[in-house]
Amino acid sequence: MSQTISEKILAAHCGKASVKPGELISAKVDFCLGNDITAPVAINEFRKIGVSKVFDKNRIALVPDHFTPNKDIKSAEQVKVLREFAKEMGIVNFFEVGRMGVEHALLPELGLVLPGDLIIGADSHTCTYGALGAFSTGVGSTDLAACMATGEVWFKVPESIKFNLNGKLPKDVTGKDLILYIIGLIGVDGALYKSMEFAGDAVYELSMEGRLTMANMAIEAGGKNGIFPVDEKTKAYVKEAQKAGIRIAEPKFYASDPDAVYAKVYDIDVTKLEPQVAFPHLPENSKPLSKVGNIKIDQSYIGSCTNGRIEDMRQAAEVLKGRHVHPEVRLIIIPATPKVYRQIIDEGIMEVFLDAGAAVSTPTCGPCLGGHMGILAAGEKTIATSNRNFVGRMGSPKSEVYLSNPAVAAASAIAGKIVGPKDL
Ligand code: SF4
């Protein structure tokens, strides 16, 4: 029976030759994760189950990334719950401040999530790992508790939507622009409980960072998961990541059958696309940069699990080099992992950022969810490379968040208003 890549991965994990959309399955999970907001709830539920051990101490990650280094007593108590549970259960992948990065940047970088895996995480952006050809999705804390106890969770097999991205990508159009364009096209519920499968020539042109950014935002269209085909770039990325030697497992490479069935197919010509900016207060409010108008900003934030990787830092540095942040703008840059932090120092990017007048933080989610490190006051506007611009997402409910790629966020920090690098 012809199947999509997502269906093949789900079938392989529930011991069947094939699965159909709508079918309820119980599947074995390769890896699961929680963070400092969701894992304490999951741990509480885990204790109610009454088991004394987790299913596999090597295949769970606890990543305290949201309010760390702890911003207050409550956040310190949350992380303490994770730390003590990890110690009690012998969970290997607990990441202390200094080794911790934003979960969805950290786990692929360390080879903890692999092609062909079935992964769940108590965080909606767990869909990020689909960039590697894995089926990964966000779940609630009770599902994470059940998974930590049994290594299994139930799924309803999603229908798939295929996005054929054809044509030559313009130089200034990134994965972030493609996904903002797609969400603008189909809306924030356009892929509700569907698998978003990305295909077409342009997909292979994207770097792994670009693919991770796109898969990360599948949930912003309501997608159950986002998934990419595996190619040589994927294999090279995974080979490098596995050098960390933390998870010893063979990646498995699946591909959709040519006659697999899709609920819908979109054919998108990327040749004439521009960088996109999503206006408040939904990611679907995306517009091409040339249609943005005159929008002054108070802050620019470059980071998050969407755009806090090394390619994002390099793109921002290219724009900031030899320039200065506008006197009325705060530019906050947060490399997503310790590796990226070290890379920006080694590559001289840190100096570019500091010379430009940016504040550069240790890895954290921080301002992305209005946690700390850049909260907005009423009436303030920020451009941000993160994934959500809901009301109050980064601070006051009367503030505004505009989403963009890193080069646009950097150029806007210099101009004091939303512009692209070509406008400087
Ligand atoms: Fe969530 Fe933002 Fe952290 Fe990503 S960076 S995990 S979206 S809070």
Coordinates of C-alpha atoms and ligand atoms in Angstrom, one line a residue:
M1 CA 0.0 0.0 0.0
S2 CA 1.4 3.5 -0.9
Q3 CA 2.2 5.6 2.0
T4 CA 3.5 9.0 3.0
I5 CA 6.8 9.3 5.0
S6 CA 4.7 10.1 8.1
E7 CA 2.5 7.1 7.7
K8 CA 5.6 4.8 7.2
I9 CA 7.2 6.1 10.4
L10 CA 4.0 5.6 12.4
A11 CA 3.4 2.1 11.0
A12 CA 7.0 1.1 11.8
H13 CA 6.5 2.2 15.4
C14 CA 3.3 0.3 16.0
G15 CA 4.4 -2.9 14.4
K16 CA 2.2 -2.7 11.3
A17 CA 3.0 -2.9 7.6
S18 CA 0.9 0.2 7.0
V19 CA -1.5 2.7 8.7
K20 CA -4.4 4.8 7.4
P21 CA -5.3 8.4 8.3
G22 CA -7.8 8.4 11.1
E23 CA -6.6 5.1 12.5
L24 CA -5.9 5.0 16.3
I25 CA -2.6 3.4 17.1
S26 CA -0.4 2.8 20.2
A27 CA 3.2 3.4 19.1
K28 CA 6.6 2.9 20.6
V29 CA 8.5 6.2 21.0
D30 CA 12.2 6.6 20.3
F31 CA 12.7 9.7 22.4
C32 CA 10.7 12.1 24.6
L33 CA 11.3 15.4 26.2
G34 CA 10.0 18.0 28.6
N35 CA 11.1 21.4 29.8
D36 CA 11.0 23.5 32.9
I37 CA 7.4 24.5 32.4
T38 CA 5.9 21.1 31.3
A39 CA 8.1 18.5 32.9
P40 CA 7.2 19.3 36.5
V41 CA 3.5 18.6 35.7
A42 CA 4.5 15.4 33.9
I43 CA 6.7 14.3 36.8
N44 CA 3.7 14.8 39.1
E45 CA 1.5 12.7 36.9
F46 CA 4.3 10.1 36.5
R47 CA 4.3 9.6 40.3
K48 CA 0.6 9.0 40.3
I49 CA 1.0 6.0 37.8
G50 CA 2.9 4.3 40.6
V51 CA 5.9 3.0 38.6
S52 CA 9.4 3.2 40.1
K53 CA 11.5 3.6 36.9
V54 CA 11.3 5.4 33.6
F55 CA 11.1 3.3 30.4
D56 CA 14.6 4.2 29.4
K57 CA 16.9 6.7 31.1
N58 CA 18.8 7.3 27.9
R59 CA 15.8 8.3 25.8
I60 CA 14.3 11.1 27.8
A61 CA 15.5 14.7 27.8
L62 CA 14.7 17.2 30.5
V63 CA 15.7 20.7 29.2
P64 CA 15.3 23.6 31.6
D65 CA 15.4 26.3 28.9
H66 CA 12.4 28.7 29.4
F67 CA 13.1 30.7 32.5
T68 CA 16.8 29.9 32.9
P69 CA 19.2 31.0 34.3
N70 CA 16.4 31.1 36.8
K71 CA 14.7 34.5 36.8
D72 CA 12.9 34.1 40.1
I73 CA 12.2 31.7 43.0
K74 CA 9.3 30.0 41.2
S75 CA 11.3 29.2 38.2
A76 CA 14.2 28.0 40.4
E77 CA 11.7 25.6 42.1
Q78 CA 10.5 24.3 38.8
V79 CA 14.0 23.4 37.6
K80 CA 14.8 21.8 41.0
V81 CA 11.9 19.4 40.3
L82 CA 13.5 18.4 37.0
R83 CA 17.0 18.2 38.5
E84 CA 16.0 15.9 41.4
F85 CA 13.8 13.7 39.2
A86 CA 16.7 13.3 36.7
K87 CA 19.0 12.3 39.5
E88 CA 16.5 9.9 41.1
M89 CA 15.7 8.2 37.7
G90 CA 19.3 8.3 36.4
I91 CA 18.1 10.3 33.4
V92 CA 21.2 11.1 31.4
N93 CA 20.0 14.0 29.3
F94 CA 19.3 16.6 31.9
F95 CA 21.0 19.8 30.8
E96 CA 22.2 22.2 33.5
V97 CA 22.7 25.9 32.8
G98 CA 26.0 26.2 30.9
R99 CA 25.3 23.0 28.9
M100 CA 21.6 23.9 28.3
G101 CA 20.3 25.3 25.1
V102 CA 16.8 25.9 23.7
E103 CA 15.5 22.3 23.5
H104 CA 14.6 22.2 19.8
A105 CA 18.0 23.6 18.8
L106 CA 19.9 21.5 21.3
L107 CA 18.5 18.0 20.7
P108 CA 19.2 17.8 16.9
E109 CA 22.6 19.4 17.4
L110 CA 23.6 16.7 19.9
G111 CA 22.3 13.8 17.7
L112 CA 19.6 13.0 20.2
V113 CA 16.8 13.0 17.6
L114 CA 17.4 11.1 14.4
P115 CA 15.8 10.5 11.0
G116 CA 13.1 7.8 11.1
D117 CA 12.4 8.5 14.8
L118 CA 9.1 8.8 16.5
I119 CA 9.5 11.6 19.0
I120 CA 7.1 13.3 21.4
G121 CA 7.7 16.3 23.6
A122 CA 5.7 18.3 26.0
D123 CA 6.2 21.4 24.0
S124 CA 4.3 22.4 20.9
H125 CA 7.4 23.1 18.8
T126 CA 8.6 19.5 19.1
C127 CA 7.5 19.4 15.5
T128 CA 11.0 20.9 14.7
Y129 CA 12.7 17.5 14.3
G130 CA 10.7 16.7 11.2
A131 CA 13.5 18.6 9.4
L132 CA 15.5 15.5 9.8
G133 CA 12.9 13.1 8.4
A134 CA 11.5 12.2 11.9
F135 CA 7.9 12.1 13.0
S136 CA 7.8 14.5 15.9
T137 CA 5.0 16.2 17.7
G138 CA 4.0 18.1 20.8
V139 CA 1.9 16.5 23.4
G140 CA 0.5 17.4 26.8
S141 CA 2.3 16.7 30.1
T142 CA 0.1 13.7 30.9
D143 CA 1.0 12.0 27.6
L144 CA 4.7 12.7 28.5
A145 CA 4.2 11.1 31.9
A146 CA 2.7 8.0 30.3
C147 CA 5.5 7.9 27.8
M148 CA 8.2 8.3 30.5
A149 CA 6.6 5.3 32.2
T150 CA 5.9 3.0 29.3
G151 CA 7.7 4.3 26.2
E152 CA 4.4 4.3 24.3
V153 CA 1.7 6.8 23.4
W154 CA -1.4 6.7 21.3
F155 CA -1.9 8.6 18.1
K156 CA -4.6 9.3 15.6
V157 CA -2.8 8.9 12.2
P158 CA -3.0 12.3 10.5
E159 CA -3.8 13.0 6.9
S160 CA -1.0 14.6 5.0
I161 CA -0.8 17.9 3.1
K162 CA 2.0 18.2 0.6
F163 CA 3.7 21.6 -0.1
N164 CA 5.7 21.4 -3.4
L165 CA 8.1 24.3 -3.3
N166 CA 9.3 24.7 -6.8
G167 CA 11.7 27.1 -8.6
K168 CA 14.9 29.0 -7.6
L169 CA 15.0 30.5 -4.1
P170 CA 15.9 34.2 -4.2
K171 CA 19.1 34.9 -2.3
D172 CA 17.4 36.8 0.5
V173 CA 14.5 34.4 1.0
T174 CA 15.0 31.9 3.9
G175 CA 13.2 29.0 5.4
K176 CA 11.5 31.5 7.8
D177 CA 10.1 33.4 4.8
L178 CA 8.8 30.3 3.2
I179 CA 7.0 29.1 6.3
L180 CA 5.6 32.6 7.0
Y181 CA 4.3 32.7 3.4
I182 CA 2.7 29.2 3.7
I183 CA 1.0 30.1 7.0
G184 CA -0.2 33.3 5.4
L185 CA -1.6 31.2 2.5
I186 CA -3.4 28.6 4.5
G187 CA -4.0 30.3 7.8
V188 CA -3.2 29.3 11.4
D189 CA -5.7 26.4 11.2
G190 CA -5.0 25.5 7.6
A191 CA -3.2 22.3 8.5
L192 CA -5.2 21.4 11.7
Y193 CA -4.1 17.9 12.8
K194 CA -2.5 17.3 9.4
S195 CA 1.0 16.2 8.6
M196 CA 2.7 19.1 6.6
E197 CA 5.1 17.4 4.1
F198 CA 7.5 19.7 2.4
A199 CA 8.8 18.7 -1.1
G200 CA 10.0 20.2 -4.4
D201 CA 13.3 21.5 -5.7
A202 CA 13.5 24.5 -3.4
V203 CA 13.4 22.2 -0.3
Y204 CA 16.8 20.7 -1.3
E205 CA 18.3 24.1 -1.7
L206 CA 17.5 24.9 1.9
S207 CA 20.2 24.4 4.6
M208 CA 19.4 22.2 7.6
E209 CA 18.9 25.3 9.6
G210 CA 16.3 26.5 7.1
R211 CA 14.5 23.2 7.3
L212 CA 14.5 23.2 11.1
T213 CA 13.0 26.7 11.0
M214 CA 10.2 25.6 8.7
A215 CA 9.4 22.4 10.6
N216 CA 9.4 24.3 13.8
M217 CA 6.6 26.5 12.7
A218 CA 4.3 23.7 11.3
I219 CA 2.3 24.0 14.6
E220 CA 1.6 27.6 13.7
A221 CA -0.6 26.3 10.9
G222 CA -2.1 23.8 13.3
G223 CA 0.0 20.9 11.9
K224 CA 0.4 17.7 13.8
N225 CA 3.9 17.6 12.4
G226 CA 6.1 19.0 9.7
I227 CA 8.4 16.7 7.7
F228 CA 11.1 16.9 5.1
P229 CA 12.6 14.4 2.8
V230 CA 16.1 13.0 3.7
D231 CA 19.0 14.0 1.4
E232 CA 22.7 14.2 1.6
K233 CA 22.5 17.4 3.6
T234 CA 20.4 15.6 6.3
K235 CA 22.8 12.7 6.4
A236 CA 25.9 15.0 6.8
Y237 CA 24.1 17.0 9.5
V238 CA 23.2 13.8 11.4
K239 CA 26.7 12.3 11.0
E240 CA 28.2 15.5 12.5
A241 CA 25.6 15.6 15.3
Q242 CA 26.2 12.0 16.3
K243 CA 29.9 12.8 17.0
A244 CA 28.6 14.0 20.4
G245 CA 28.2 10.3 21.1
I246 CA 25.3 10.6 23.4
R247 CA 22.7 8.6 21.6
I248 CA 24.0 5.5 19.9
A249 CA 21.4 4.5 17.3
E250 CA 21.2 4.0 13.6
P251 CA 19.1 6.6 11.7
K252 CA 16.4 5.2 9.5
F253 CA 15.6 6.9 6.2
Y254 CA 12.0 6.8 5.0
A255 CA 10.5 8.4 1.8
S256 CA 7.0 9.0 0.6
D257 CA 5.8 6.7 -2.2
P258 CA 5.3 8.6 -5.5
D259 CA 1.6 7.6 -5.4
A260 CA 1.0 8.3 -1.7
V261 CA -2.4 9.9 -1.0
Y262 CA -2.6 13.5 0.2
A263 CA -5.6 15.4 1.6
K264 CA -4.4 18.4 -0.4
V265 CA -1.4 19.4 -2.5
Y266 CA -0.1 23.0 -2.8
D267 CA 2.2 23.9 -5.7
I268 CA 4.2 27.1 -4.8
D269 CA 6.6 28.9 -7.1
V270 CA 9.2 30.4 -4.8
T271 CA 11.0 32.3 -7.6
K272 CA 9.4 35.7 -7.0
L273 CA 8.9 35.5 -3.2
E274 CA 10.2 38.3 -1.0
P275 CA 11.2 38.1 2.7
Q276 CA 8.0 38.1 4.8
V277 CA 6.9 39.9 7.9
A278 CA 4.0 38.6 10.0
F279 CA 2.0 41.4 11.6
P280 CA 0.4 41.3 15.1
H281 CA -1.2 39.2 16.4
L282 CA -1.1 36.0 14.3
P283 CA 1.7 34.3 12.2
E284 CA -0.8 34.1 9.4
N285 CA -0.7 38.0 9.0
S286 CA 2.3 37.7 6.8
K287 CA 3.1 40.3 4.1
P288 CA 6.0 40.7 1.7
L289 CA 8.6 43.2 3.0
S290 CA 7.8 45.7 0.2
K291 CA 4.3 46.0 1.6
V292 CA 5.2 46.6 5.2
G293 CA 5.0 50.4 5.3
N294 CA 6.6 52.6 8.0
I295 CA 6.6 50.7 11.3
K296 CA 9.0 52.0 14.0
I297 CA 10.3 49.5 16.5
D298 CA 11.6 49.7 20.1
Q299 CA 13.3 46.3 20.1
S300 CA 14.7 43.6 17.8
Y301 CA 15.1 40.1 19.1
I302 CA 17.2 37.5 17.2
G303 CA 17.1 34.0 18.7
S304 CA 14.7 31.2 19.8
C305 CA 14.2 27.6 18.6
T306 CA 13.1 29.1 15.3
N307 CA 16.1 31.3 14.4
G308 CA 18.8 31.0 17.0
R309 CA 21.1 28.7 15.1
I310 CA 24.6 29.5 13.6
E311 CA 23.3 30.3 10.1
D312 CA 20.9 32.8 11.7
M313 CA 23.7 34.4 13.7
R314 CA 25.8 34.6 10.5
Q315 CA 23.0 36.3 8.5
A316 CA 22.5 38.9 11.3
A317 CA 26.2 39.5 11.5
E318 CA 26.5 40.1 7.8
V319 CA 24.0 43.0 8.1
L320 CA 25.3 44.4 11.4
K321 CA 29.0 44.4 10.5
G322 CA 30.3 47.9 10.6
R323 CA 26.9 49.4 11.5
H324 CA 25.3 50.6 14.8
V325 CA 22.0 49.8 16.3
H326 CA 19.5 52.8 16.1
P327 CA 19.8 54.9 19.3
E328 CA 16.1 54.2 20.2
V329 CA 16.3 50.5 19.7
R330 CA 17.4 47.6 21.9
L331 CA 18.9 44.7 20.0
I332 CA 18.8 41.4 21.9
I333 CA 20.6 38.4 20.4
I334 CA 20.4 35.0 22.0
P335 CA 22.3 32.1 20.5
A336 CA 20.2 29.0 21.0
T337 CA 22.8 26.6 22.3
P338 CA 26.2 26.7 23.9
K339 CA 27.7 25.4 20.7
V340 CA 26.3 28.4 18.7
Y341 CA 27.5 30.7 21.5
R342 CA 31.0 29.4 21.1
Q343 CA 30.8 29.5 17.3
I344 CA 29.9 33.2 17.3
I345 CA 32.9 33.9 19.5
D346 CA 35.2 31.7 17.3
E347 CA 34.0 33.3 14.1
G348 CA 34.3 36.9 15.3
I349 CA 30.5 37.3 15.2
M350 CA 30.3 38.2 18.9
E351 CA 32.6 41.2 18.2
V352 CA 30.4 42.3 15.4
F353 CA 27.3 42.1 17.6
L354 CA 29.0 44.0 20.5
D355 CA 30.5 46.7 18.2
A356 CA 27.0 47.2 16.8
G357 CA 25.6 47.8 20.3
A358 CA 23.6 44.6 20.8
A359 CA 23.1 42.8 24.1
V360 CA 24.1 39.1 23.7
S361 CA 22.7 36.5 26.2
T362 CA 23.6 33.0 27.3
P363 CA 21.1 30.5 25.7
T364 CA 17.5 30.7 26.9
C365 CA 14.0 31.0 25.6
G366 CA 13.8 34.3 27.5
P367 CA 11.8 36.9 25.6
C368 CA 10.3 34.5 23.1
L369 CA 7.5 33.7 25.5
G370 CA 7.7 36.9 27.5
G371 CA 9.7 35.1 30.2
H372 CA 12.6 37.4 30.8
M373 CA 15.5 39.1 29.0
G374 CA 13.5 41.6 26.9
I375 CA 9.9 42.0 28.0
L376 CA 7.9 44.7 26.2
A377 CA 6.0 47.6 27.9
A378 CA 2.6 48.8 26.7
G379 CA 2.7 50.4 23.4
E380 CA 6.1 49.0 22.4
K381 CA 6.8 47.2 19.2
T382 CA 9.4 44.5 18.5
I383 CA 10.5 42.7 15.5
A384 CA 11.4 39.1 16.4
T385 CA 12.8 36.0 14.7
S386 CA 10.7 33.7 17.0
N387 CA 7.5 31.9 15.9
R388 CA 4.6 33.5 17.7
N389 CA 3.2 37.0 17.8
F390 CA 0.0 36.4 19.8
V391 CA -1.4 39.2 22.0
G392 CA 1.0 39.6 25.0
R393 CA 3.4 36.9 23.8
M394 CA 6.5 39.0 24.6
G395 CA 5.1 41.2 27.4
S396 CA 2.3 43.7 27.7
P397 CA -1.0 42.8 26.0
K398 CA -0.7 46.3 24.5
S399 CA 2.7 45.6 22.9
E400 CA 3.1 44.3 19.3
V401 CA 5.3 41.6 17.9
Y402 CA 6.3 41.4 14.2
L403 CA 7.9 38.1 13.0
S404 CA 10.7 38.0 10.4
N405 CA 14.0 36.4 9.4
P406 CA 17.3 37.3 11.1
A407 CA 18.6 39.6 8.4
V408 CA 15.4 41.7 8.4
A409 CA 15.4 41.8 12.2
A410 CA 19.1 43.0 12.1
A411 CA 18.4 45.6 9.4
S412 CA 15.4 46.9 11.3
A413 CA 17.5 47.3 14.5
I414 CA 19.8 49.6 12.6
A415 CA 17.1 51.6 10.8
G416 CA 14.8 51.9 13.9
K417 CA 11.9 50.7 11.7
I418 CA 11.1 47.5 9.8
V419 CA 13.3 47.3 6.7
G420 CA 15.4 44.7 4.8
P421 CA 19.1 44.8 4.4
K422 CA 18.7 46.2 0.9
D423 CA 17.0 49.3 2.4
L424 CA 19.9 50.3 4.6
Ligands
SF4_1 FE1 9.0 27.8 23.0 FE2 10.1 30.1 22.3 FE3 11.4 28.4 23.8 FE4 11.0 27.8 21.3 S1 12.3 29.5 22.1 S2 10.8 26.4 23.0 S3 8.9 28.7 21.0 S4 9.5 29.5 24.3

